[in-house]
């Protein structure tokens, strides 16, 4: 733990929880809370239990502190999607292996990744992209090329099915051409983010099987992408072990060589539990709360895709009022800065109260902007458990009874 606090550059001791932060600082701006122990636990879970290699999808949360925590917990490979992410991870973790898994890249980005940063693994979903990679790397003979195939997003909360991926009529030619250019050939896909059932992977693996049989090529890598879920209100997925079992079973039955590798690219699952946010209620209008962060801050998904993050009123003594459903307005002057929720909070909440919004480590704190003059970098380490966890408590913490589920914390 001490190491993480140094990595975070914090001189002060961590706080026990959000209430302690509010009591000590009465923050006027939103404050990001981070839980290094939760990110570390998620990483160790994937490293130990996923039946292949887990690489972290950096876009879910590119904070340097988090990258170091994941590295220290055994994550050695990183899925990067832009030259900015390549440079960031190369700078922060010089020994990490980077895989450039965005299927549409600038040729200049491919060249810099290959020649300056040692990237050897690239994904693609068209012949044009394959030609770009070959040109930009000067027909290198040490490439791992992963052909991204299109699969259904039907069992996931956020679709990734329409933008990328070769369709059934295109994969044969593409796999064949990539095989000629590659030292190692992979097939990858993404079932969509927050996949609520392991069946999503079983169905996608069936598509992989058909593509391999049809193209009759030797495949060295099968990469099942991201999509591993976290827990949010109304979205409580089955245990991650069930996903791993389903994937393992499907992988074992593929017509691939005995030495083929299985990869995954978890983003959300590795970092959702890492962060939460303290916001202050500036105004109440009926069941609408005007808070000091929103769509342009860490709550993009709450506004734009109606994501329901868990919330807790930070008041002591605890309110005894029953919960009712609130919606939120963010601080900017823009009507879009609205979060429908519903967010369940005690009915007696008033302006001046503080609220903790949980499970914001993935696609939350990473998406913040300074639009309209709002936004903040304040970051504080806390030691309590995230509002929900798919990983249970560490064994050495088990005596604190800290296996938490949504809504059970306080
Ligand atoms: C976004 C993304 C991921 C991570 O997805 P999660 O749903 O956060 O796990 C992995 N791979 C690729 C190619 C992505 O675009």
mmCIF file of C-alpha atoms and ligand atoms in Angstrom:
data_model
loop_
_atom_site.group_PDB
_atom_site.id
_atom_site.type_symbol
_atom_site.label_atom_id
_atom_site.label_comp_id
_atom_site.label_asym_id
_atom_site.label_seq_id
_atom_site.Cartn_x
_atom_site.Cartn_y
_atom_site.Cartn_z
ATOM 1 C CA UNK A 1 0.000 0.000 0.000
ATOM 2 C CA UNK A 2 2.778 2.425 0.911
ATOM 3 C CA UNK A 3 4.184 2.065 -2.577
ATOM 4 C CA UNK A 4 0.897 3.119 -4.117
ATOM 5 C CA UNK A 5 0.683 6.198 -2.003
ATOM 6 C CA UNK A 6 4.153 7.173 -3.190
ATOM 7 C CA UNK A 7 3.106 6.520 -6.777
ATOM 8 C CA UNK A 8 0.187 8.855 -6.215
ATOM 9 C CA UNK A 9 2.566 11.515 -5.002
ATOM 10 C CA UNK A 10 0.610 12.043 -1.819
ATOM 11 C CA UNK A 11 2.359 13.384 1.219
ATOM 12 C CA UNK A 12 -0.588 12.947 3.546
ATOM 13 C CA UNK A 13 -1.980 9.760 5.009
ATOM 14 C CA UNK A 14 -5.018 8.355 3.213
ATOM 15 C CA UNK A 15 -8.503 8.943 4.571
ATOM 16 C CA UNK A 16 -10.625 6.083 5.830
ATOM 17 C CA UNK A 17 -13.640 6.938 3.649
ATOM 18 C CA UNK A 18 -15.672 9.656 1.933
ATOM 19 C CA UNK A 19 -17.296 10.866 5.163
ATOM 20 C CA UNK A 20 -13.873 11.477 6.666
ATOM 21 C CA UNK A 21 -12.873 13.505 3.589
ATOM 22 C CA UNK A 22 -16.019 15.641 3.822
ATOM 23 C CA UNK A 23 -15.593 16.233 7.539
ATOM 24 C CA UNK A 24 -11.960 17.232 7.131
ATOM 25 C CA UNK A 25 -12.179 19.354 3.994
ATOM 26 C CA UNK A 26 -15.797 20.441 3.242
ATOM 27 C CA UNK A 27 -14.846 20.430 -0.453
ATOM 28 C CA UNK A 28 -16.323 23.150 -2.658
ATOM 29 C CA UNK A 29 -15.228 21.318 -5.836
ATOM 30 C CA UNK A 30 -15.935 17.671 -6.702
ATOM 31 C CA UNK A 31 -13.286 15.320 -5.314
ATOM 32 C CA UNK A 32 -12.167 12.082 -6.930
ATOM 33 C CA UNK A 33 -11.550 9.289 -4.444
ATOM 34 C CA UNK A 34 -9.269 6.436 -5.443
ATOM 35 C CA UNK A 35 -8.965 2.947 -3.965
ATOM 36 C CA UNK A 36 -5.652 1.434 -5.021
ATOM 37 C CA UNK A 37 -6.440 -1.773 -3.127
ATOM 38 C CA UNK A 38 -9.555 -2.353 -5.251
ATOM 39 C CA UNK A 39 -7.748 -1.941 -8.583
ATOM 40 C CA UNK A 40 -4.926 -4.145 -7.383
ATOM 41 C CA UNK A 41 -7.377 -6.849 -6.298
ATOM 42 C CA UNK A 42 -9.136 -6.786 -9.687
ATOM 43 C CA UNK A 43 -5.812 -7.078 -11.517
ATOM 44 C CA UNK A 44 -4.637 -10.002 -9.394
ATOM 45 C CA UNK A 45 -7.986 -11.725 -9.975
ATOM 46 C CA UNK A 46 -7.583 -11.545 -13.754
ATOM 47 C CA UNK A 47 -3.899 -12.478 -13.631
ATOM 48 C CA UNK A 48 -4.621 -15.527 -11.481
ATOM 49 C CA UNK A 49 -7.977 -16.695 -12.827
ATOM 50 C CA UNK A 50 -8.369 -15.730 -16.467
ATOM 51 C CA UNK A 51 -7.176 -18.803 -18.422
ATOM 52 C CA UNK A 52 -4.910 -16.745 -20.677
ATOM 53 C CA UNK A 53 -3.314 -13.324 -20.838
ATOM 54 C CA UNK A 54 -5.146 -10.240 -19.583
ATOM 55 C CA UNK A 55 -4.161 -6.935 -21.111
ATOM 56 C CA UNK A 56 -5.590 -3.722 -19.762
ATOM 57 C CA UNK A 57 -7.638 -1.591 -22.187
ATOM 58 C CA UNK A 58 -6.137 1.779 -21.336
ATOM 59 C CA UNK A 59 -9.008 3.900 -22.646
ATOM 60 C CA UNK A 60 -11.222 2.846 -19.718
ATOM 61 C CA UNK A 61 -9.016 4.905 -17.385
ATOM 62 C CA UNK A 62 -5.587 6.128 -18.489
ATOM 63 C CA UNK A 63 -4.536 7.668 -15.185
ATOM 64 C CA UNK A 64 -0.799 7.100 -14.613
ATOM 65 C CA UNK A 65 -1.369 6.167 -10.965
ATOM 66 C CA UNK A 66 -3.709 3.385 -12.030
ATOM 67 C CA UNK A 67 -1.294 2.138 -14.712
ATOM 68 C CA UNK A 68 1.380 1.725 -12.040
ATOM 69 C CA UNK A 69 -0.991 -0.096 -9.693
ATOM 70 C CA UNK A 70 -1.975 -2.554 -12.434
ATOM 71 C CA UNK A 71 1.657 -3.103 -13.420
ATOM 72 C CA UNK A 72 2.620 -3.730 -9.784
ATOM 73 C CA UNK A 73 -0.245 -6.249 -9.589
ATOM 74 C CA UNK A 74 0.958 -8.305 -12.540
ATOM 75 C CA UNK A 75 -0.631 -6.752 -15.653
ATOM 76 C CA UNK A 76 2.225 -6.682 -18.189
ATOM 77 C CA UNK A 77 0.316 -6.078 -21.459
ATOM 78 C CA UNK A 78 -1.681 -2.980 -22.396
ATOM 79 C CA UNK A 79 -4.290 -2.516 -25.132
ATOM 80 C CA UNK A 80 -3.708 0.965 -26.524
ATOM 81 C CA UNK A 81 -5.954 2.611 -29.098
ATOM 82 C CA UNK A 82 -4.242 5.870 -30.063
ATOM 83 C CA UNK A 83 -0.716 7.187 -30.412
ATOM 84 C CA UNK A 84 -1.390 9.283 -27.302
ATOM 85 C CA UNK A 85 -2.043 6.105 -25.315
ATOM 86 C CA UNK A 86 1.020 4.430 -26.852
ATOM 87 C CA UNK A 87 3.234 7.326 -25.723
ATOM 88 C CA UNK A 88 1.620 7.486 -22.283
ATOM 89 C CA UNK A 89 2.104 3.815 -21.451
ATOM 90 C CA UNK A 90 5.589 3.710 -23.021
ATOM 91 C CA UNK A 91 6.581 6.636 -20.789
ATOM 92 C CA UNK A 92 4.953 5.366 -17.580
ATOM 93 C CA UNK A 93 5.709 1.660 -17.962
ATOM 94 C CA UNK A 94 8.767 1.318 -20.226
ATOM 95 C CA UNK A 95 8.881 -2.463 -19.810
ATOM 96 C CA UNK A 96 5.219 -3.053 -20.671
ATOM 97 C CA UNK A 97 4.154 -4.775 -23.887
ATOM 98 C CA UNK A 98 1.810 -2.614 -25.942
ATOM 99 C CA UNK A 99 -0.779 -3.910 -28.389
ATOM 100 C CA UNK A 100 -2.329 -1.367 -30.770
ATOM 101 C CA UNK A 101 -5.870 -2.733 -30.948
ATOM 102 C CA UNK A 102 -7.792 0.068 -32.675
ATOM 103 C CA UNK A 103 -8.681 -1.296 -36.121
ATOM 104 C CA UNK A 104 -8.410 2.158 -37.785
ATOM 105 C CA UNK A 105 -5.063 3.905 -37.311
ATOM 106 C CA UNK A 106 -3.117 6.714 -38.926
ATOM 107 C CA UNK A 107 -0.139 5.396 -40.864
ATOM 108 C CA UNK A 108 2.113 7.816 -38.949
ATOM 109 C CA UNK A 109 0.822 6.386 -35.675
ATOM 110 C CA UNK A 110 1.581 2.824 -36.790
ATOM 111 C CA UNK A 111 5.116 3.811 -37.831
ATOM 112 C CA UNK A 112 5.862 5.626 -34.573
ATOM 113 C CA UNK A 113 4.408 2.777 -32.531
ATOM 114 C CA UNK A 114 6.496 0.208 -34.393
ATOM 115 C CA UNK A 115 9.822 2.019 -34.791
ATOM 116 C CA UNK A 116 9.900 4.254 -31.693
ATOM 117 C CA UNK A 117 7.942 2.306 -29.092
ATOM 118 C CA UNK A 118 8.513 -1.317 -30.077
ATOM 119 C CA UNK A 119 4.850 -2.162 -30.706
ATOM 120 C CA UNK A 120 4.536 -5.439 -32.644
ATOM 121 C CA UNK A 121 0.846 -6.312 -32.258
ATOM 122 C CA UNK A 122 -1.792 -4.505 -34.326
ATOM 123 C CA UNK A 123 -5.446 -5.153 -35.070
ATOM 124 C CA UNK A 124 -7.228 -4.543 -38.373
ATOM 125 C CA UNK A 125 -10.585 -5.167 -39.994
ATOM 126 C CA UNK A 126 -9.977 -4.329 -43.675
ATOM 127 C CA UNK A 127 -7.454 -5.061 -46.419
ATOM 128 C CA UNK A 128 -6.731 -1.295 -46.580
ATOM 129 C CA UNK A 129 -5.700 -1.279 -42.918
ATOM 130 C CA UNK A 130 -3.509 -4.331 -43.498
ATOM 131 C CA UNK A 131 -1.794 -2.513 -46.365
ATOM 132 C CA UNK A 132 -1.269 0.526 -44.114
ATOM 133 C CA UNK A 133 0.368 -1.619 -41.444
ATOM 134 C CA UNK A 134 2.628 -3.332 -43.971
ATOM 135 C CA UNK A 135 3.687 0.014 -45.492
ATOM 136 C CA UNK A 136 4.174 1.808 -42.172
ATOM 137 C CA UNK A 137 6.308 -0.978 -40.706
ATOM 138 C CA UNK A 138 8.257 -1.410 -43.977
ATOM 139 C CA UNK A 139 6.953 -4.944 -44.375
ATOM 140 C CA UNK A 140 8.251 -6.042 -40.987
ATOM 141 C CA UNK A 141 8.537 -9.796 -40.438
ATOM 142 C CA UNK A 142 7.843 -9.786 -36.692
ATOM 143 C CA UNK A 143 4.207 -8.654 -36.566
ATOM 144 C CA UNK A 144 1.325 -10.177 -34.661
ATOM 145 C CA UNK A 145 -1.749 -9.179 -36.652
ATOM 146 C CA UNK A 146 -5.196 -9.597 -35.117
ATOM 147 C CA UNK A 147 -8.180 -9.597 -37.474
ATOM 148 C CA UNK A 148 -11.163 -8.041 -35.741
ATOM 149 C CA UNK A 149 -14.408 -9.786 -36.603
ATOM 150 C CA UNK A 150 -17.870 -8.375 -36.061
ATOM 151 C CA UNK A 151 -19.921 -10.071 -33.361
ATOM 152 C CA UNK A 152 -23.248 -9.368 -31.714
ATOM 153 C CA UNK A 153 -23.531 -6.844 -28.871
ATOM 154 C CA UNK A 154 -27.023 -8.054 -27.967
ATOM 155 C CA UNK A 155 -26.071 -9.288 -24.493
ATOM 156 C CA UNK A 156 -24.176 -6.118 -23.562
ATOM 157 C CA UNK A 157 -25.277 -2.756 -22.225
ATOM 158 C CA UNK A 158 -23.142 -0.688 -24.609
ATOM 159 C CA UNK A 159 -22.895 -1.831 -28.216
ATOM 160 C CA UNK A 160 -19.612 -1.947 -30.110
ATOM 161 C CA UNK A 161 -21.116 -3.898 -32.991
ATOM 162 C CA UNK A 162 -21.705 -1.295 -35.680
ATOM 163 C CA UNK A 163 -18.402 0.525 -35.930
ATOM 164 C CA UNK A 164 -15.689 -2.110 -36.312
ATOM 165 C CA UNK A 165 -15.197 -5.681 -37.357
ATOM 166 C CA UNK A 166 -15.091 -7.656 -40.589
ATOM 167 C CA UNK A 167 -18.415 -9.238 -41.504
ATOM 168 C CA UNK A 168 -18.935 -12.902 -42.407
ATOM 169 C CA UNK A 169 -18.374 -12.261 -46.130
ATOM 170 C CA UNK A 170 -15.039 -10.531 -45.552
ATOM 171 C CA UNK A 171 -13.166 -12.582 -43.007
ATOM 172 C CA UNK A 172 -11.890 -15.349 -45.271
ATOM 173 C CA UNK A 173 -9.974 -13.065 -47.619
ATOM 174 C CA UNK A 174 -8.759 -10.894 -44.734
ATOM 175 C CA UNK A 175 -7.511 -13.786 -42.593
ATOM 176 C CA UNK A 176 -5.744 -15.220 -45.597
ATOM 177 C CA UNK A 177 -4.037 -11.921 -46.470
ATOM 178 C CA UNK A 178 -3.108 -11.185 -42.845
ATOM 179 C CA UNK A 179 -1.632 -14.687 -42.545
ATOM 180 C CA UNK A 180 0.771 -13.859 -45.415
ATOM 181 C CA UNK A 181 1.929 -10.620 -43.734
ATOM 182 C CA UNK A 182 2.034 -11.805 -40.126
ATOM 183 C CA UNK A 183 4.553 -13.678 -38.049
ATOM 184 C CA UNK A 184 1.655 -14.581 -35.724
ATOM 185 C CA UNK A 185 -2.013 -14.379 -36.733
ATOM 186 C CA UNK A 186 -4.777 -13.551 -34.282
ATOM 187 C CA UNK A 187 -8.539 -13.192 -34.331
ATOM 188 C CA UNK A 188 -10.141 -10.656 -32.011
ATOM 189 C CA UNK A 189 -13.602 -9.306 -31.293
ATOM 190 C CA UNK A 190 -15.472 -7.174 -28.766
ATOM 191 C CA UNK A 191 -18.871 -8.312 -27.480
ATOM 192 C CA UNK A 192 -19.793 -4.786 -26.305
ATOM 193 C CA UNK A 193 -19.182 -3.234 -22.922
ATOM 194 C CA UNK A 194 -20.783 -4.558 -19.715
ATOM 195 C CA UNK A 195 -21.689 -7.963 -21.148
ATOM 196 C CA UNK A 196 -24.364 -9.247 -18.800
ATOM 197 C CA UNK A 197 -24.050 -12.928 -19.752
ATOM 198 C CA UNK A 198 -21.129 -15.278 -20.483
ATOM 199 C CA UNK A 199 -23.168 -16.463 -23.476
ATOM 200 C CA UNK A 200 -22.013 -13.322 -25.295
ATOM 201 C CA UNK A 201 -18.534 -14.854 -25.440
ATOM 202 C CA UNK A 202 -19.794 -18.333 -26.328
ATOM 203 C CA UNK A 203 -21.660 -16.909 -29.315
ATOM 204 C CA UNK A 204 -18.684 -14.815 -30.423
ATOM 205 C CA UNK A 205 -16.350 -17.814 -30.140
ATOM 206 C CA UNK A 206 -18.695 -19.723 -32.429
ATOM 207 C CA UNK A 207 -18.186 -16.953 -35.005
ATOM 208 C CA UNK A 208 -14.425 -17.321 -34.518
ATOM 209 C CA UNK A 209 -14.695 -21.058 -35.123
ATOM 210 C CA UNK A 210 -16.628 -20.562 -38.356
ATOM 211 C CA UNK A 211 -14.139 -17.947 -39.573
ATOM 212 C CA UNK A 212 -11.161 -20.235 -38.916
ATOM 213 C CA UNK A 213 -12.784 -23.210 -40.612
ATOM 214 C CA UNK A 214 -13.803 -21.148 -43.623
ATOM 215 C CA UNK A 215 -10.386 -19.534 -44.138
ATOM 216 C CA UNK A 216 -8.433 -22.704 -43.266
ATOM 217 C CA UNK A 217 -5.568 -20.711 -41.780
ATOM 218 C CA UNK A 218 -3.393 -21.394 -38.749
ATOM 219 C CA UNK A 219 -4.385 -19.085 -35.904
ATOM 220 C CA UNK A 220 -1.901 -18.343 -33.115
ATOM 221 C CA UNK A 221 -3.925 -15.959 -30.935
ATOM 222 C CA UNK A 222 -7.599 -15.738 -29.993
ATOM 223 C CA UNK A 223 -8.371 -12.440 -28.291
ATOM 224 C CA UNK A 224 -11.809 -12.204 -26.673
ATOM 225 C CA UNK A 225 -11.557 -8.431 -26.176
ATOM 226 C CA UNK A 226 -13.201 -6.517 -23.348
ATOM 227 C CA UNK A 227 -16.783 -6.424 -22.145
ATOM 228 C CA UNK A 228 -16.261 -8.017 -18.721
ATOM 229 C CA UNK A 229 -18.836 -6.396 -16.446
ATOM 230 C CA UNK A 230 -18.811 -4.568 -13.154
ATOM 231 C CA UNK A 231 -21.743 -4.132 -10.744
ATOM 232 C CA UNK A 232 -24.112 -1.154 -10.935
ATOM 233 C CA UNK A 233 -27.698 -0.630 -9.709
ATOM 234 C CA UNK A 234 -29.989 -2.850 -11.761
ATOM 235 C CA UNK A 235 -26.986 -4.477 -13.458
ATOM 236 C CA UNK A 236 -25.656 -7.254 -11.273
ATOM 237 C CA UNK A 237 -23.861 -9.758 -13.465
ATOM 238 C CA UNK A 238 -23.025 -13.413 -12.767
ATOM 239 C CA UNK A 239 -19.591 -14.102 -11.209
ATOM 240 C CA UNK A 240 -16.608 -13.456 -13.486
ATOM 241 C CA UNK A 241 -15.482 -17.060 -13.022
ATOM 242 C CA UNK A 242 -18.479 -18.115 -15.114
ATOM 243 C CA UNK A 243 -17.292 -15.891 -17.964
ATOM 244 C CA UNK A 244 -13.797 -17.353 -17.676
ATOM 245 C CA UNK A 245 -15.126 -20.932 -17.718
ATOM 246 C CA UNK A 246 -17.278 -20.275 -20.771
ATOM 247 C CA UNK A 247 -14.373 -18.685 -22.628
ATOM 248 C CA UNK A 248 -11.971 -21.435 -21.652
ATOM 249 C CA UNK A 249 -14.337 -24.158 -22.805
ATOM 250 C CA UNK A 250 -14.935 -22.443 -26.151
ATOM 251 C CA UNK A 251 -11.220 -21.805 -26.652
ATOM 252 C CA UNK A 252 -10.366 -25.447 -25.991
ATOM 253 C CA UNK A 253 -12.760 -26.583 -28.704
ATOM 254 C CA UNK A 254 -11.422 -24.273 -31.449
ATOM 255 C CA UNK A 255 -9.545 -25.770 -34.402
ATOM 256 C CA UNK A 256 -6.254 -24.071 -33.500
ATOM 257 C CA UNK A 257 -2.765 -25.272 -32.702
ATOM 258 C CA UNK A 258 -1.955 -26.591 -29.261
ATOM 259 C CA UNK A 259 0.365 -23.638 -28.644
ATOM 260 C CA UNK A 260 -2.213 -20.958 -29.559
ATOM 261 C CA UNK A 261 -2.649 -18.217 -26.971
ATOM 262 C CA UNK A 262 -5.828 -16.847 -25.396
ATOM 263 C CA UNK A 263 -5.936 -13.113 -24.694
ATOM 264 C CA UNK A 264 -8.494 -10.737 -23.194
ATOM 265 C CA UNK A 265 -8.644 -6.938 -23.064
ATOM 266 C CA UNK A 266 -10.578 -6.021 -19.904
ATOM 267 C CA UNK A 267 -11.086 -2.296 -19.373
ATOM 268 C CA UNK A 268 -14.113 -1.673 -17.170
ATOM 269 C CA UNK A 269 -13.654 -4.782 -15.007
ATOM 270 C CA UNK A 270 -10.138 -3.777 -13.978
ATOM 271 C CA UNK A 271 -10.874 -0.185 -13.011
ATOM 272 C CA UNK A 272 -14.584 0.384 -12.256
ATOM 273 C CA UNK A 273 -14.027 -0.134 -8.533
ATOM 274 C CA UNK A 274 -10.971 2.128 -8.453
ATOM 275 C CA UNK A 275 -12.707 5.527 -8.211
ATOM 276 C CA UNK A 276 -15.705 7.287 -6.816
ATOM 277 C CA UNK A 277 -16.610 10.953 -6.615
ATOM 278 C CA UNK A 278 -17.772 13.332 -3.907
ATOM 279 C CA UNK A 279 -20.194 15.945 -5.200
ATOM 280 C CA UNK A 280 -22.084 18.672 -3.370
ATOM 281 C CA UNK A 281 -25.770 19.427 -3.788
ATOM 282 C CA UNK A 282 -26.038 23.119 -4.681
ATOM 283 C CA UNK A 283 -29.823 23.270 -5.081
ATOM 284 C CA UNK A 284 -32.855 21.038 -4.774
ATOM 285 C CA UNK A 285 -36.010 21.424 -6.891
ATOM 286 C CA UNK A 286 -38.483 18.675 -5.995
ATOM 287 C CA UNK A 287 -36.885 15.404 -6.953
ATOM 288 C CA UNK A 288 -34.136 17.114 -8.967
ATOM 289 C CA UNK A 289 -30.749 17.785 -7.428
ATOM 290 C CA UNK A 290 -28.343 20.333 -8.901
ATOM 291 C CA UNK A 291 -24.882 18.943 -8.181
ATOM 292 C CA UNK A 292 -21.409 20.293 -8.908
ATOM 293 C CA UNK A 293 -20.321 17.645 -11.439
ATOM 294 C CA UNK A 294 -22.049 16.219 -14.490
ATOM 295 C CA UNK A 295 -22.066 15.297 -18.163
ATOM 296 C CA UNK A 296 -18.897 17.232 -18.919
ATOM 297 C CA UNK A 297 -17.180 15.978 -15.793
ATOM 298 C CA UNK A 298 -16.958 12.436 -14.511
ATOM 299 C CA UNK A 299 -20.631 11.650 -15.170
ATOM 300 C CA UNK A 300 -20.640 11.460 -18.984
ATOM 301 C CA UNK A 301 -22.195 7.995 -19.035
ATOM 302 C CA UNK A 302 -24.819 8.939 -16.446
ATOM 303 C CA UNK A 303 -25.968 11.715 -18.783
ATOM 304 C CA UNK A 304 -25.433 10.318 -22.250
ATOM 305 C CA UNK A 305 -26.301 6.640 -21.918
ATOM 306 C CA UNK A 306 -28.454 6.826 -18.780
ATOM 307 C CA UNK A 307 -25.992 4.776 -16.715
ATOM 308 C CA UNK A 308 -27.117 4.381 -13.086
ATOM 309 C CA UNK A 309 -24.170 4.704 -10.756
ATOM 310 C CA UNK A 310 -24.694 3.879 -7.071
ATOM 311 C CA UNK A 311 -24.950 6.863 -4.700
ATOM 312 C CA UNK A 312 -24.673 7.416 -0.948
ATOM 313 C CA UNK A 313 -25.582 10.481 1.130
ATOM 314 C CA UNK A 314 -22.527 11.530 3.146
ATOM 315 C CA UNK A 315 -24.126 12.776 6.316
ATOM 316 C CA UNK A 316 -23.516 12.021 9.955
ATOM 317 C CA UNK A 317 -25.536 11.050 11.800
ATOM 318 C CA UNK A 318 -27.084 9.086 8.969
ATOM 319 C CA UNK A 319 -30.412 10.326 7.591
ATOM 320 C CA UNK A 320 -33.382 8.247 8.732
ATOM 321 C CA UNK A 321 -35.622 9.368 5.867
ATOM 322 C CA UNK A 322 -36.674 6.779 3.337
ATOM 323 C CA UNK A 323 -35.015 6.791 -0.094
ATOM 324 C CA UNK A 324 -36.703 8.308 -3.105
ATOM 325 C CA UNK A 325 -35.471 8.455 -6.703
ATOM 326 C CA UNK A 326 -33.759 11.693 -7.750
ATOM 327 C CA UNK A 327 -32.445 12.955 -11.074
ATOM 328 C CA UNK A 328 -29.372 15.195 -11.249
ATOM 329 C CA UNK A 329 -28.458 18.352 -13.088
ATOM 330 C CA UNK A 330 -24.761 19.083 -13.586
ATOM 331 C CA UNK A 331 -23.127 22.492 -13.107
ATOM 332 C CA UNK A 332 -22.881 23.780 -16.696
ATOM 333 C CA UNK A 333 -25.507 26.010 -18.304
ATOM 334 C CA UNK A 334 -26.372 23.283 -20.802
ATOM 335 C CA UNK A 335 -29.665 21.341 -20.700
ATOM 336 C CA UNK A 336 -27.764 18.234 -21.845
ATOM 337 C CA UNK A 337 -26.026 18.298 -18.477
ATOM 338 C CA UNK A 338 -28.801 16.162 -16.998
ATOM 339 C CA UNK A 339 -28.667 12.686 -15.492
ATOM 340 C CA UNK A 340 -32.003 10.898 -15.376
ATOM 341 C CA UNK A 341 -31.030 8.204 -12.871
ATOM 342 C CA UNK A 342 -33.062 7.471 -10.835
ATOM 343 C CA UNK A 343 -30.522 7.878 -8.049
ATOM 344 C CA UNK A 344 -31.938 6.642 -4.750
ATOM 345 C CA UNK A 345 -31.191 9.034 -1.863
ATOM 346 C CA UNK A 346 -32.902 9.953 1.423
ATOM 347 C CA UNK A 347 -35.971 12.136 0.927
ATOM 348 C CA UNK A 348 -34.667 14.841 3.297
ATOM 349 C CA UNK A 349 -31.567 15.686 1.223
ATOM 350 C CA UNK A 350 -30.940 19.462 0.961
ATOM 351 C CA UNK A 351 -28.544 21.923 -0.657
ATOM 352 C CA UNK A 352 -25.185 21.700 1.074
ATOM 353 C CA UNK A 353 -25.338 17.916 1.478
ATOM 354 C CA UNK A 354 -22.562 15.829 -0.012
ATOM 355 C CA UNK A 355 -23.132 12.695 -2.086
ATOM 356 C CA UNK A 356 -20.662 9.992 -3.063
ATOM 357 C CA UNK A 357 -21.168 8.590 -6.562
ATOM 358 C CA UNK A 358 -19.596 5.144 -6.739
ATOM 359 C CA UNK A 359 -18.066 2.845 -9.353
ATOM 360 C CA UNK A 360 -16.693 5.675 -11.507
ATOM 361 C CA UNK A 361 -13.262 4.223 -12.178
ATOM 362 C CA UNK A 362 -14.174 3.101 -15.699
ATOM 363 C CA UNK A 363 -15.332 5.634 -18.285
ATOM 364 C CA UNK A 364 -16.053 8.104 -15.477
ATOM 365 C CA UNK A 365 -13.165 10.024 -14.018
ATOM 366 C CA UNK A 366 -11.283 9.456 -17.307
ATOM 367 C CA UNK A 367 -13.845 11.421 -19.341
ATOM 368 C CA UNK A 368 -13.765 14.695 -17.427
ATOM 369 C CA UNK A 369 -13.463 17.995 -19.297
ATOM 370 C CA UNK A 370 -13.146 21.570 -18.073
ATOM 371 C CA UNK A 371 -16.117 22.787 -20.175
ATOM 372 C CA UNK A 372 -17.735 25.966 -18.909
ATOM 373 C CA UNK A 373 -15.020 26.462 -16.298
ATOM 374 C CA UNK A 374 -16.019 23.485 -14.160
ATOM 375 C CA UNK A 375 -13.813 20.514 -13.386
ATOM 376 C CA UNK A 376 -11.101 19.663 -10.918
ATOM 377 C CA UNK A 377 -8.083 17.457 -10.425
ATOM 378 C CA UNK A 378 -8.458 16.880 -6.674
ATOM 379 C CA UNK A 379 -7.601 13.248 -5.901
ATOM 380 C CA UNK A 380 -7.652 11.551 -2.496
ATOM 381 C CA UNK A 381 -6.823 7.981 -1.504
ATOM 382 C CA UNK A 382 -9.415 6.232 0.672
ATOM 383 C CA UNK A 383 -9.136 2.850 2.332
ATOM 384 C CA UNK A 384 -12.717 1.624 2.528
ATOM 385 C CA UNK A 385 -14.392 -0.750 0.093
ATOM 386 C CA UNK A 386 -15.965 0.371 -3.180
ATOM 387 C CA UNK A 387 -19.793 0.499 -3.138
ATOM 388 C CA UNK A 388 -19.872 -2.844 -4.947
ATOM 389 C CA UNK A 389 -17.290 -5.437 -5.830
ATOM 390 C CA UNK A 390 -17.101 -8.474 -8.054
ATOM 391 C CA UNK A 391 -13.964 -9.601 -6.294
ATOM 392 C CA UNK A 392 -14.946 -9.944 -2.630
ATOM 393 C CA UNK A 393 -12.473 -8.892 0.010
ATOM 394 C CA UNK A 394 -8.824 -9.909 0.086
ATOM 395 C CA UNK A 395 -8.247 -13.001 2.157
ATOM 396 C CA UNK A 396 -6.116 -11.077 4.615
ATOM 397 C CA UNK A 397 -8.930 -8.561 4.960
ATOM 398 C CA UNK A 398 -11.618 -11.190 5.369
ATOM 399 C CA UNK A 399 -11.822 -10.714 9.111
ATOM 400 C CA UNK A 400 -13.224 -7.215 8.562
ATOM 401 C CA UNK A 401 -16.251 -8.822 6.878
ATOM 402 C CA UNK A 402 -15.842 -6.474 3.967
ATOM 403 C CA UNK A 403 -17.442 -8.478 1.204
ATOM 404 C CA UNK A 404 -19.729 -5.802 -0.077
ATOM 405 C CA UNK A 405 -22.614 -5.666 -2.446
ATOM 406 C CA UNK A 406 -24.585 -2.761 -3.800
ATOM 407 C CA UNK A 407 -26.432 -0.858 -1.168
ATOM 408 C CA UNK A 408 -25.082 -2.978 1.666
ATOM 409 C CA UNK A 409 -22.246 -0.723 2.683
ATOM 410 C CA UNK A 410 -23.767 1.730 5.081
HETATM 411 C C1 LIG B 1 -13.059 -0.336 -25.205
HETATM 412 C C2 LIG B 1 -12.314 -1.530 -25.617
HETATM 413 C C3 LIG B 1 -11.941 -2.498 -24.662
HETATM 414 C C4 LIG B 1 -12.372 -2.439 -23.222
HETATM 415 O O1 LIG B 1 -13.725 -2.729 -23.114
HETATM 416 P P1 LIG B 1 -14.441 -2.921 -21.678
HETATM 417 O O2 LIG B 1 -15.863 -3.122 -22.031
HETATM 418 O O3 LIG B 1 -14.179 -1.687 -20.901
HETATM 419 O O4 LIG B 1 -13.822 -4.114 -21.049
HETATM 420 C C5 LIG B 1 -11.190 -3.573 -25.091
HETATM 421 N N1 LIG B 1 -10.810 -3.701 -26.384
HETATM 422 C C6 LIG B 1 -11.136 -2.795 -27.325
HETATM 423 C C7 LIG B 1 -10.666 -3.000 -28.724
HETATM 424 C C8 LIG B 1 -11.913 -1.693 -26.977
HETATM 425 O O5 LIG B 1 -12.266 -0.803 -27.905
#
